[in-house]
CSV table of N, CA, C and O in Angstrom, one decimal:
chain,number,residue,atom,x,y,z
A,1,MET,N,-55.8,8.1,-33.0
A,1,MET,CA,-57.0,8.1,-32.1
A,1,MET,C,-58.1,8.9,-32.8
A,1,MET,O,-57.9,10.1,-33.0
A,2,SER,N,-59.2,8.3,-33.1
A,2,SER,CA,-60.3,9.0,-33.7
A,2,SER,C,-61.2,9.7,-32.7
A,2,SER,O,-61.4,9.2,-31.6
A,3,GLU,N,-61.7,10.8,-33.0
A,3,GLU,CA,-62.5,11.6,-32.1
A,3,GLU,C,-64.0,11.1,-32.3
A,3,GLU,O,-64.5,11.1,-33.4
A,4,GLU,N,-64.6,10.8,-31.2
A,4,GLU,CA,-66.0,10.4,-31.2
A,4,GLU,C,-66.9,11.7,-31.1
A,4,GLU,O,-66.6,12.6,-30.3
A,5,PRO,N,-67.9,11.8,-31.9
A,5,PRO,CA,-68.8,13.0,-31.8
A,5,PRO,C,-69.5,12.9,-30.4
A,5,PRO,O,-69.7,11.9,-29.8
A,6,ILE,N,-69.8,14.1,-29.9
A,6,ILE,CA,-70.5,14.2,-28.7
A,6,ILE,C,-72.0,13.9,-28.9
A,6,ILE,O,-72.6,14.4,-29.8
A,7,GLY,N,-72.5,13.0,-28.0
A,7,GLY,CA,-73.9,12.6,-28.1
A,7,GLY,C,-74.1,11.2,-27.7
A,7,GLY,O,-73.1,10.5,-27.4
A,8,TYR,N,-75.3,10.7,-27.8
A,8,TYR,CA,-75.6,9.4,-27.4
A,8,TYR,C,-75.2,8.4,-28.5
A,8,TYR,O,-75.5,8.6,-29.7
A,9,VAL,N,-74.6,7.3,-28.1
A,9,VAL,CA,-74.2,6.2,-29.1
A,9,VAL,C,-75.5,5.7,-29.8
A,9,VAL,O,-75.4,5.4,-31.0
A,10,TYR,N,-76.6,5.4,-29.0
A,10,TYR,CA,-77.7,4.8,-29.7
A,10,TYR,C,-78.3,5.7,-30.8
A,10,TYR,O,-78.8,5.2,-31.8
A,11,VAL,N,-78.2,7.1,-30.6
A,11,VAL,CA,-78.7,8.0,-31.6
A,11,VAL,C,-77.8,7.8,-32.9
A,11,VAL,O,-78.3,7.8,-34.0
A,12,ARG,N,-76.5,7.7,-32.7
A,12,ARG,CA,-75.6,7.5,-33.8
A,12,ARG,C,-75.9,6.2,-34.6
A,12,ARG,O,-75.9,6.2,-35.8
A,13,VAL,N,-76.2,5.2,-33.8
A,13,VAL,CA,-76.5,3.9,-34.5
A,13,VAL,C,-77.8,4.1,-35.2
A,13,VAL,O,-78.0,3.6,-36.4
A,14,ALA,N,-78.8,4.7,-34.6
A,14,ALA,CA,-80.1,4.9,-35.2
A,14,ALA,C,-79.9,5.7,-36.5
A,14,ALA,O,-80.6,5.5,-37.5
A,15,ASP,N,-79.1,6.8,-36.4
A,15,ASP,CA,-78.8,7.6,-37.6
A,15,ASP,C,-78.2,6.8,-38.7
A,15,ASP,O,-78.6,6.9,-39.9
A,16,GLN,N,-77.3,5.9,-38.4
A,16,GLN,CA,-76.7,5.0,-39.4
A,16,GLN,C,-77.7,4.1,-40.1
A,16,GLN,O,-77.7,3.9,-41.3
A,17,VAL,N,-78.6,3.5,-39.2
A,17,VAL,CA,-79.6,2.6,-39.8
A,17,VAL,C,-80.6,3.4,-40.6
A,17,VAL,O,-81.0,3.0,-41.7
A,18,GLU,N,-81.0,4.6,-40.2
A,18,GLU,CA,-81.9,5.5,-40.9
A,18,GLU,C,-81.3,5.8,-42.3
A,18,GLU,O,-82.0,5.7,-43.3
A,19,ALA,N,-80.0,6.1,-42.3
A,19,ALA,CA,-79.3,6.3,-43.6
A,19,ALA,C,-79.4,5.1,-44.5
A,19,ALA,O,-79.6,5.3,-45.7
A,20,GLU,N,-79.2,3.9,-44.0
A,20,GLU,CA,-79.3,2.7,-44.8
A,20,GLU,C,-80.7,2.5,-45.3
A,20,GLU,O,-80.9,2.1,-46.4
A,21,ILE,N,-81.7,2.9,-44.5
A,21,ILE,CA,-83.1,2.8,-45.0
A,21,ILE,C,-83.4,3.8,-46.1
A,21,ILE,O,-83.9,3.4,-47.1
A,22,ARG,N,-83.0,5.0,-45.9
A,22,ARG,CA,-83.2,6.1,-46.9
A,22,ARG,C,-82.5,5.8,-48.2
A,22,ARG,O,-82.9,6.2,-49.2
A,23,SER,N,-81.3,5.2,-48.1
A,23,SER,CA,-80.5,4.9,-49.3
A,23,SER,C,-81.1,3.7,-50.1
A,23,SER,O,-80.7,3.5,-51.2
A,24,GLY,N,-82.0,2.9,-49.4
A,24,GLY,CA,-82.5,1.7,-50.1
A,24,GLY,C,-81.7,0.5,-49.8
A,24,GLY,O,-82.1,-0.6,-50.2
A,25,ARG,N,-80.6,0.6,-49.0
A,25,ARG,CA,-79.9,-0.6,-48.6
A,25,ARG,C,-80.7,-1.5,-47.8
A,25,ARG,O,-80.6,-2.7,-47.8
A,26,LEU,N,-81.6,-0.9,-46.9
A,26,LEU,CA,-82.6,-1.6,-46.1
A,26,LEU,C,-83.9,-1.3,-46.7
A,26,LEU,O,-84.5,-0.2,-46.3
A,27,PRO,N,-84.5,-2.1,-47.6
A,27,PRO,CA,-85.8,-1.7,-48.3
A,27,PRO,C,-86.9,-2.0,-47.3
A,27,PRO,O,-86.8,-2.7,-46.3
A,28,LYS,N,-88.1,-1.4,-47.7
A,28,LYS,CA,-89.3,-1.6,-47.0
A,28,LYS,C,-89.6,-3.1,-46.8
A,28,LYS,O,-89.4,-3.9,-47.8
A,29,GLY,N,-89.9,-3.5,-45.6
A,29,GLY,CA,-90.1,-5.0,-45.3
A,29,GLY,C,-88.9,-5.7,-44.9
A,29,GLY,O,-89.0,-6.9,-44.5
A,30,ALA,N,-87.7,-5.1,-45.0
A,30,ALA,CA,-86.5,-5.8,-44.6
A,30,ALA,C,-86.5,-6.0,-43.1
A,30,ALA,O,-87.0,-5.1,-42.3
A,31,ARG,N,-86.0,-7.1,-42.7
A,31,ARG,CA,-85.9,-7.4,-41.2
A,31,ARG,C,-84.6,-7.0,-40.7
A,31,ARG,O,-83.6,-7.3,-41.3
A,32,LEU,N,-84.6,-6.2,-39.6
A,32,LEU,CA,-83.4,-5.8,-38.9
A,32,LEU,C,-82.8,-7.0,-38.2
A,32,LEU,O,-83.5,-7.9,-37.7
A,33,PRO,N,-81.5,-7.0,-38.0
A,33,PRO,CA,-80.9,-8.0,-37.2
A,33,PRO,C,-81.4,-8.0,-35.7
A,33,PRO,O,-81.8,-6.9,-35.3
A,34,ASN,N,-81.2,-9.1,-35.0
A,34,ASN,CA,-81.6,-9.0,-33.6
A,34,ASN,C,-80.6,-8.1,-32.9
A,34,ASN,O,-79.6,-7.7,-33.4
A,35,GLU,N,-81.0,-7.8,-31.6
A,35,GLU,CA,-80.1,-6.9,-30.8
A,35,GLU,C,-78.7,-7.3,-30.7
A,35,GLU,O,-77.8,-6.5,-30.8
A,36,ARG,N,-78.4,-8.6,-30.5
A,36,ARG,CA,-77.1,-9.1,-30.3
A,36,ARG,C,-76.3,-8.9,-31.6
A,36,ARG,O,-75.2,-8.4,-31.6
A,37,ASP,N,-76.9,-9.3,-32.7
A,37,ASP,CA,-76.3,-9.2,-34.0
A,37,ASP,C,-76.1,-7.7,-34.4
A,37,ASP,O,-75.0,-7.4,-35.0
A,38,MET,N,-77.1,-6.9,-34.2
A,38,MET,CA,-77.0,-5.5,-34.5
A,38,MET,C,-75.9,-4.9,-33.7
A,38,MET,O,-75.1,-4.1,-34.2
A,39,GLY,N,-75.8,-5.2,-32.4
A,39,GLY,CA,-74.7,-4.7,-31.5
A,39,GLY,C,-73.4,-5.1,-32.1
A,39,GLY,O,-72.5,-4.2,-32.1
A,40,ALA,N,-73.2,-6.3,-32.5
A,40,ALA,CA,-71.9,-6.8,-33.1
A,40,ALA,C,-71.6,-6.0,-34.4
A,40,ALA,O,-70.5,-5.6,-34.6
A,41,GLU,N,-72.6,-5.8,-35.2
A,41,GLU,CA,-72.5,-5.1,-36.5
A,41,GLU,C,-72.0,-3.7,-36.3
A,41,GLU,O,-71.2,-3.2,-37.1
A,42,TYR,N,-72.6,-3.0,-35.3
A,42,TYR,CA,-72.2,-1.6,-35.1
A,42,TYR,C,-71.2,-1.4,-34.0
A,42,TYR,O,-70.9,-0.2,-33.6
A,43,GLY,N,-70.8,-2.4,-33.4
A,43,GLY,CA,-69.8,-2.3,-32.3
A,43,GLY,C,-70.3,-1.7,-31.0
A,43,GLY,O,-69.6,-0.9,-30.4
A,44,VAL,N,-71.5,-2.0,-30.7
A,44,VAL,CA,-72.2,-1.5,-29.5
A,44,VAL,C,-72.8,-2.7,-28.7
A,44,VAL,O,-72.9,-3.8,-29.2
A,45,ALA,N,-73.1,-2.4,-27.4
A,45,ALA,CA,-73.7,-3.4,-26.6
A,45,ALA,C,-75.2,-3.7,-27.0
A,45,ALA,O,-75.8,-2.8,-27.6
A,46,PRO,N,-75.7,-4.9,-26.7
A,46,PRO,CA,-77.1,-5.2,-27.1
A,46,PRO,C,-78.1,-4.2,-26.6
A,46,PRO,O,-79.0,-3.9,-27.3
A,47,GLY,N,-77.9,-3.7,-25.4
A,47,GLY,CA,-78.8,-2.7,-24.8
A,47,GLY,C,-78.8,-1.4,-25.6
A,47,GLY,O,-79.8,-0.8,-25.7
A,48,THR,N,-77.6,-1.0,-26.1
A,48,THR,CA,-77.5,0.2,-27.0
A,48,THR,C,-78.3,-0.1,-28.3
A,48,THR,O,-79.0,0.8,-28.8
A,49,ALA,N,-78.1,-1.3,-28.8
A,49,ALA,CA,-78.8,-1.6,-30.1
A,49,ALA,C,-80.3,-1.6,-29.8
A,49,ALA,O,-81.1,-1.1,-30.6
A,50,ARG,N,-80.8,-2.1,-28.7
A,50,ARG,CA,-82.2,-2.1,-28.3
A,50,ARG,C,-82.7,-0.6,-28.3
A,50,ARG,O,-83.8,-0.3,-28.8
A,51,ARG,N,-81.9,0.3,-27.7
A,51,ARG,CA,-82.3,1.7,-27.6
A,51,ARG,C,-82.4,2.3,-28.9
A,51,ARG,O,-83.2,3.2,-29.2
A,52,ALA,N,-81.4,1.9,-29.8
A,52,ALA,CA,-81.4,2.5,-31.2
A,52,ALA,C,-82.7,2.0,-31.9
A,52,ALA,O,-83.3,2.8,-32.7
A,53,VAL,N,-83.1,0.8,-31.7
A,53,VAL,CA,-84.3,0.3,-32.4
A,53,VAL,C,-85.5,1.1,-31.9
A,53,VAL,O,-86.4,1.4,-32.6
A,54,GLN,N,-85.5,1.3,-30.6
A,54,GLN,CA,-86.6,2.2,-30.0
A,54,GLN,C,-86.6,3.5,-30.6
A,54,GLN,O,-87.7,4.1,-31.0
A,55,GLU,N,-85.5,4.1,-30.8
A,55,GLU,CA,-85.4,5.4,-31.5
A,55,GLU,C,-85.9,5.3,-32.9
A,55,GLU,O,-86.6,6.2,-33.4
A,56,LEU,N,-85.6,4.3,-33.6
A,56,LEU,CA,-86.1,4.1,-35.0
A,56,LEU,C,-87.6,3.9,-35.0
A,56,LEU,O,-88.3,4.5,-35.9
A,57,ARG,N,-88.2,3.2,-34.0
A,57,ARG,CA,-89.6,3.1,-33.9
A,57,ARG,C,-90.2,4.5,-33.6
A,57,ARG,O,-91.2,4.9,-34.2
A,58,ASP,N,-89.6,5.3,-32.7
A,58,ASP,CA,-90.1,6.6,-32.4
A,58,ASP,C,-90.1,7.5,-33.7
A,58,ASP,O,-90.9,8.4,-33.8
A,59,ARG,N,-89.1,7.3,-34.5
A,59,ARG,CA,-89.0,8.1,-35.8
A,59,ARG,C,-90.0,7.6,-36.9
A,59,ARG,O,-90.1,8.2,-37.9
A,60,GLY,N,-90.7,6.5,-36.6
A,60,GLY,CA,-91.7,5.9,-37.5
A,60,GLY,C,-91.0,5.2,-38.7
A,60,GLY,O,-91.7,5.0,-39.7
A,61,LEU,N,-89.8,4.7,-38.5
A,61,LEU,CA,-89.1,4.0,-39.6
A,61,LEU,C,-89.2,2.5,-39.6
A,61,LEU,O,-89.1,1.8,-40.6
A,62,VAL,N,-89.5,1.9,-38.4
A,62,VAL,CA,-89.6,0.5,-38.2
A,62,VAL,C,-90.7,0.1,-37.3
A,62,VAL,O,-91.2,1.0,-36.5
A,63,THR,N,-91.1,-1.1,-37.4
A,63,THR,CA,-92.1,-1.6,-36.4
A,63,THR,C,-91.6,-3.0,-35.9
A,63,THR,O,-90.9,-3.7,-36.6
A,64,THR,N,-91.9,-3.3,-34.6
A,64,THR,CA,-91.5,-4.5,-34.0
A,64,THR,C,-92.7,-5.4,-33.8
A,64,THR,O,-93.6,-4.9,-33.1
A,65,LEU,N,-92.7,-6.6,-34.3
A,65,LEU,CA,-93.7,-7.5,-34.0
A,65,LEU,C,-93.2,-8.5,-33.0
A,65,LEU,O,-92.2,-9.2,-33.2
A,66,PRO,N,-93.9,-8.7,-31.8
A,66,PRO,CA,-93.4,-9.6,-30.8
A,66,PRO,C,-93.2,-11.0,-31.3
A,66,PRO,O,-94.0,-11.5,-32.1
A,67,ASN,N,-92.0,-11.6,-31.0
A,67,ASN,CA,-91.6,-12.9,-31.4
A,67,ASN,C,-91.4,-13.1,-32.9
A,67,ASN,O,-91.3,-14.2,-33.4
A,68,LYS,N,-91.4,-12.0,-33.6
A,68,LYS,CA,-91.2,-12.0,-35.1
A,68,LYS,C,-90.0,-11.3,-35.5
A,68,LYS,O,-89.2,-11.7,-36.4
A,69,GLY,N,-89.8,-10.1,-35.0
A,69,GLY,CA,-88.7,-9.2,-35.3
A,69,GLY,C,-89.1,-7.8,-35.6
A,69,GLY,O,-90.2,-7.4,-35.4
A,70,THR,N,-88.1,-7.0,-36.1
A,70,THR,CA,-88.3,-5.6,-36.4
A,70,THR,C,-88.1,-5.4,-37.9
A,70,THR,O,-87.1,-5.9,-38.5
A,71,TYR,N,-89.0,-4.7,-38.5
A,71,TYR,CA,-89.1,-4.6,-39.9
A,71,TYR,C,-89.2,-3.1,-40.3
A,71,TYR,O,-89.8,-2.3,-39.6
A,72,VAL,N,-88.6,-2.8,-41.5
A,72,VAL,CA,-88.6,-1.5,-42.0
A,72,VAL,C,-90.0,-1.2,-42.6
A,72,VAL,O,-90.6,-2.0,-43.2
A,73,LEU,N,-90.5,0.0,-42.2
A,73,LEU,CA,-91.8,0.4,-42.7
A,73,LEU,C,-91.7,1.1,-44.1
A,73,LEU,O,-90.7,1.6,-44.4
């Protein structure tokens, strides 16, 4: 049984995506998966993935273009 760190799941997901951006695995201009796919990739609900994307926007790491997707800045 693994211990989960105390805190919000969406912040943990946002931290993981930020690490991928900073490492270059997600380069500038890369499109993030949609909420359903991102949720499946990180093992979270689509709503949690949506909140993680909002957190990444708040951190200035991504931008979302309506009907286009979310991209790394």
